[in-house]
Short mmCIF file of C-alpha atoms in Angstrom, two decimals:
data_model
loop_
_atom_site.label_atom_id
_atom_site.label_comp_id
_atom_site.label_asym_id
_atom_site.label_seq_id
_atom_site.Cartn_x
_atom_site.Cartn_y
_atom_site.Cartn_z
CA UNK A 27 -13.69 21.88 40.78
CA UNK A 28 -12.75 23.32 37.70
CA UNK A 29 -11.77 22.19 34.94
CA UNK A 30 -8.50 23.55 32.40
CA UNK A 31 -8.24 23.85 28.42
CA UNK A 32 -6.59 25.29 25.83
CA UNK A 33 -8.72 29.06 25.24
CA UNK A 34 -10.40 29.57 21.89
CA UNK A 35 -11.56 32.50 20.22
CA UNK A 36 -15.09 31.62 21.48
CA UNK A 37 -13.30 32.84 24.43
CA UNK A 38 -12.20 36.06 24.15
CA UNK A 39 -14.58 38.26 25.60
CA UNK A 40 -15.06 36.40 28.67
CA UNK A 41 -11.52 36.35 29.34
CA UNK A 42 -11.57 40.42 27.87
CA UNK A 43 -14.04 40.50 31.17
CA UNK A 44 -12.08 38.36 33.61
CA UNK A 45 -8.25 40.18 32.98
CA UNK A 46 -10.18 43.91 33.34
CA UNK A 47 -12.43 42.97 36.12
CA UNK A 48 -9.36 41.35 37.78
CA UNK A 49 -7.34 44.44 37.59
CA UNK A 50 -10.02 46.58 38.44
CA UNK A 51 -10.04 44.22 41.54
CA UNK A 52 -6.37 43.45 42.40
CA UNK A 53 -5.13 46.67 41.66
CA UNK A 54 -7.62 49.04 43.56
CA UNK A 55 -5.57 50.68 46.34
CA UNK A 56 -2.21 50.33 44.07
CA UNK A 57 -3.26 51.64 40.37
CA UNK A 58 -4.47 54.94 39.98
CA UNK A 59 -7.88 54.85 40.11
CA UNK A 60 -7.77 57.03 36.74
CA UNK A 61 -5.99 53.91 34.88
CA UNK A 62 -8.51 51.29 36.19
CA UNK A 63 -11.64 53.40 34.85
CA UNK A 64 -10.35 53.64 31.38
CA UNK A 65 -10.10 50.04 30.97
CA UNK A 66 -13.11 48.34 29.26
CA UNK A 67 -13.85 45.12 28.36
CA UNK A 68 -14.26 45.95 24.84
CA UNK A 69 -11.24 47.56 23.95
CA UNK A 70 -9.41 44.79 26.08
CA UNK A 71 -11.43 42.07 23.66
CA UNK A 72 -10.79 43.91 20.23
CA UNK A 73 -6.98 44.17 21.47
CA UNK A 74 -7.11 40.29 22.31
CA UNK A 75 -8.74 39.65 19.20
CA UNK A 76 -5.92 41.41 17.14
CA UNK A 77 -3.02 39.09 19.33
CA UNK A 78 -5.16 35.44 19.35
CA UNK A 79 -5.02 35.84 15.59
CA UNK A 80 -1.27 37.06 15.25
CA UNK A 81 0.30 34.66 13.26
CA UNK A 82 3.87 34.55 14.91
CA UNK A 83 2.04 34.08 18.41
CA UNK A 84 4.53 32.34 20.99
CA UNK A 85 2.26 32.36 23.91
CA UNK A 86 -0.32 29.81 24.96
CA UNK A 87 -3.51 30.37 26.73
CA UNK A 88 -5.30 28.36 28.87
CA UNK A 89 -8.80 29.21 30.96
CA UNK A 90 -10.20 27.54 33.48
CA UNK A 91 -14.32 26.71 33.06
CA UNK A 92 -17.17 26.11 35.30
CA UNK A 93 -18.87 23.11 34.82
CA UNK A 94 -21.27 24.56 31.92
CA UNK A 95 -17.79 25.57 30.09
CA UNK A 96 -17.87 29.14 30.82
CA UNK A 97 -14.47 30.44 31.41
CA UNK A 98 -13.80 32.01 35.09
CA UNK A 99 -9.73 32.16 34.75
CA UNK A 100 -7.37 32.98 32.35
CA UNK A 101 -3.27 32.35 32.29
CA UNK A 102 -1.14 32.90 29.38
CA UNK A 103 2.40 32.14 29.35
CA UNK A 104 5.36 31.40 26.56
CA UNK A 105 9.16 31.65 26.76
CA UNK A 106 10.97 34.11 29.05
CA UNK A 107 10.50 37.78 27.22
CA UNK A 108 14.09 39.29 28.66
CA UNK A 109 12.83 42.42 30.22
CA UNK A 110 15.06 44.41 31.60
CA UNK A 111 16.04 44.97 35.44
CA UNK A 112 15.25 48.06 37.15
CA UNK A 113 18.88 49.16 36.73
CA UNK A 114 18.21 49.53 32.79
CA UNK A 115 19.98 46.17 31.19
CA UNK A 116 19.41 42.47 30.90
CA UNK A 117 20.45 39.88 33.33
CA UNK A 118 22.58 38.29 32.23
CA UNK A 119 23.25 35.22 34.50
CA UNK A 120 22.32 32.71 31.41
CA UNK A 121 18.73 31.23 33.27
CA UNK A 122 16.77 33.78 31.10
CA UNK A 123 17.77 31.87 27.80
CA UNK A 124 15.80 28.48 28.74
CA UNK A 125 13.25 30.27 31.28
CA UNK A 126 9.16 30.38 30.59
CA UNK A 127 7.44 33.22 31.59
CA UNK A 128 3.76 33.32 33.31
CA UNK A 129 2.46 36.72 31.35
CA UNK A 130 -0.83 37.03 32.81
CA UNK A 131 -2.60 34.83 35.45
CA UNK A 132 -6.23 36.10 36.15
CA UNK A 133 -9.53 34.72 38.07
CA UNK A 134 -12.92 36.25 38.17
CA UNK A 135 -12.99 38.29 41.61
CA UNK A 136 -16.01 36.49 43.24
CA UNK A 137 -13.63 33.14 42.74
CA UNK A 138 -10.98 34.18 44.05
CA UNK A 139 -10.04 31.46 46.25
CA UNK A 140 -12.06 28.68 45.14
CA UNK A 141 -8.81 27.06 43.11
CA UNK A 142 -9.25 28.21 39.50
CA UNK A 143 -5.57 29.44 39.85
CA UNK A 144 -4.12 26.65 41.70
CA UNK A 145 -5.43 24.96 38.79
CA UNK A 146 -4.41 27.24 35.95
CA UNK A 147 -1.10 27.65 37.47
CA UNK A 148 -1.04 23.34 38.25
CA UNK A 149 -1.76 22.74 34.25
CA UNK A 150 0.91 25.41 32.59
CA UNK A 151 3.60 24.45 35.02
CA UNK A 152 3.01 21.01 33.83
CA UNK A 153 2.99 22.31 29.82
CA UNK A 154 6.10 24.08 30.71
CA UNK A 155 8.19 21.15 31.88
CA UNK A 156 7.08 18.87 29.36
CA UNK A 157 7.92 21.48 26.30
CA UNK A 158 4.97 20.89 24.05
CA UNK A 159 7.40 23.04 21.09
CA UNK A 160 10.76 21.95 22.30
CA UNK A 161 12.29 20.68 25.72
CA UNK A 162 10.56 22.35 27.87
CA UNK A 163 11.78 25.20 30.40
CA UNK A 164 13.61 24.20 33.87
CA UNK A 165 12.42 27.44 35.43
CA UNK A 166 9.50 29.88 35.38
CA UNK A 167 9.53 34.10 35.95
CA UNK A 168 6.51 36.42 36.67
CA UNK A 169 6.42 39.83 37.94
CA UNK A 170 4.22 40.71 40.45
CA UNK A 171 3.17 44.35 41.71
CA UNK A 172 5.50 44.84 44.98
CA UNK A 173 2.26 46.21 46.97
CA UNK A 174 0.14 43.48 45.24
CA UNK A 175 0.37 41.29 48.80
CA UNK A 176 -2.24 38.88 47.81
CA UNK A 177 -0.71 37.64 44.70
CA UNK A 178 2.76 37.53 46.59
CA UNK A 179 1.34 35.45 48.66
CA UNK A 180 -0.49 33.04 46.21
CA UNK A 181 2.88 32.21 44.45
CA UNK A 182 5.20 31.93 47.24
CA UNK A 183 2.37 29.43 48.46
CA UNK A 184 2.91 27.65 45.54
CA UNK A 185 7.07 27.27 44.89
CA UNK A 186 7.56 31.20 43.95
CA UNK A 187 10.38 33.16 45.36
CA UNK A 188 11.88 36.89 44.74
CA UNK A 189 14.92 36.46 43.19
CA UNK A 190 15.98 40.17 43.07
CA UNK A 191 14.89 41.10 39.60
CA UNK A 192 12.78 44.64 39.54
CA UNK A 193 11.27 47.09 37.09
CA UNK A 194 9.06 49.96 37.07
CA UNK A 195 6.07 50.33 35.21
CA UNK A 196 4.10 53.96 35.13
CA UNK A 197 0.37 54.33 35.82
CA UNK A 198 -0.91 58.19 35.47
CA UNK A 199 2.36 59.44 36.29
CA UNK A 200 3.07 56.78 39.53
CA UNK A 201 5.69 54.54 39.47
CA UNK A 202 5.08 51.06 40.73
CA UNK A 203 7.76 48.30 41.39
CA UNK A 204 7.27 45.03 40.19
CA UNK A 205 9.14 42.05 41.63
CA UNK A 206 10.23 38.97 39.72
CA UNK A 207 9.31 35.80 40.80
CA UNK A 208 11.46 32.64 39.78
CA UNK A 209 10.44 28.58 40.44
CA UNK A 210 12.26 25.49 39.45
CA UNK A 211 10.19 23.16 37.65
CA UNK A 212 9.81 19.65 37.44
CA UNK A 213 9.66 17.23 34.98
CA UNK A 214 6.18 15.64 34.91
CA UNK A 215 5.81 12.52 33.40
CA UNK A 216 2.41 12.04 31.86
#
């Protein structure tokens, strides 16, 4: 069982060490090798640093711990960020405007699995309906590598769904298709 809370700067280098050991890991077989041997955990933490003290920060970030407190999962996630469909322009079908967004949702490799995401995910989707900054967001977006089957398959388990939106992102010269996923929240009552 683990448990969820709100990350610190104590933090940062574990979760520097989870999000580039978890691409390194989800990614092999999809990235180009090339890209996921230039990533280190050091430049990832001294990046992280730089954001988890920007002042105008509209994200939150939560980890997951093991029972001493050492974080083994990482999600971040804020309001909807409007990128733009593979076609080159905004949708513009009016959900966007009141939408969260799921950034980043990462678990050390060897835990894959063992429910550090169903509870990362389980917490924000419940921080997300309640609106700690406002009233909350009725629906939720991620993108999701298109050959990235395992993650597909961990959010459609858990209320995702393709809802048409693409984009391509470039890694060493190959383009890769990523797939928005949308789910209706709830309001929880706590």
């Amino acid at each position: 069982m683990f448990q969820v809370r709100e990350m610190n700067e104590a933090d940062i280098d574990a979760v520097s060490a989870i999000r580039v050991r978890g691409w390194q890991h989800a990614y092999a077989g999809i990235v180009p090798r090339a890209s996921l041997d230039t990533m280190t955990v050091e430049d990832d933490a001294e990046q992280r640093r730089k954001w988890f003290a920007h002042p105008r920060r509209r994200s939150t970030d939560l980890v997951a711990v093991d029972a001493a407190d050492v974080p083994v999962g990482w999600i971040c996630f804020g309001p909807y960020r409007g990128r733009p469909s593979a076609a080159g322009r905004e949708e513009t079908s009016g959900w966007e405007e009141a939408a969260g967004e799921i950034h980043a949702l990462y678990v050390r490799p060897d835990l894959i699995g063992h429910g550090a995401g169903r509870a990362l995910l389980a917490e924000t989707h419940a921080r997300m309906s309640l609106g700690e900054q406002g009233p909350g967001f009725p629906t939720v977006v991620l993108w999701v590598l298109e050959d990235n089957r395992r993650a597909r398959r961990f959010y459609e388990r858990s209320g995702y769904r393709a809802d048409g939106g693409t984009q391509d992102d470039v890694y060493d010269d190959v383009t890769l298709t990523e797939i928005r996923y949308r789910h209706t929240l709830r309001r929880y009552d706590r």
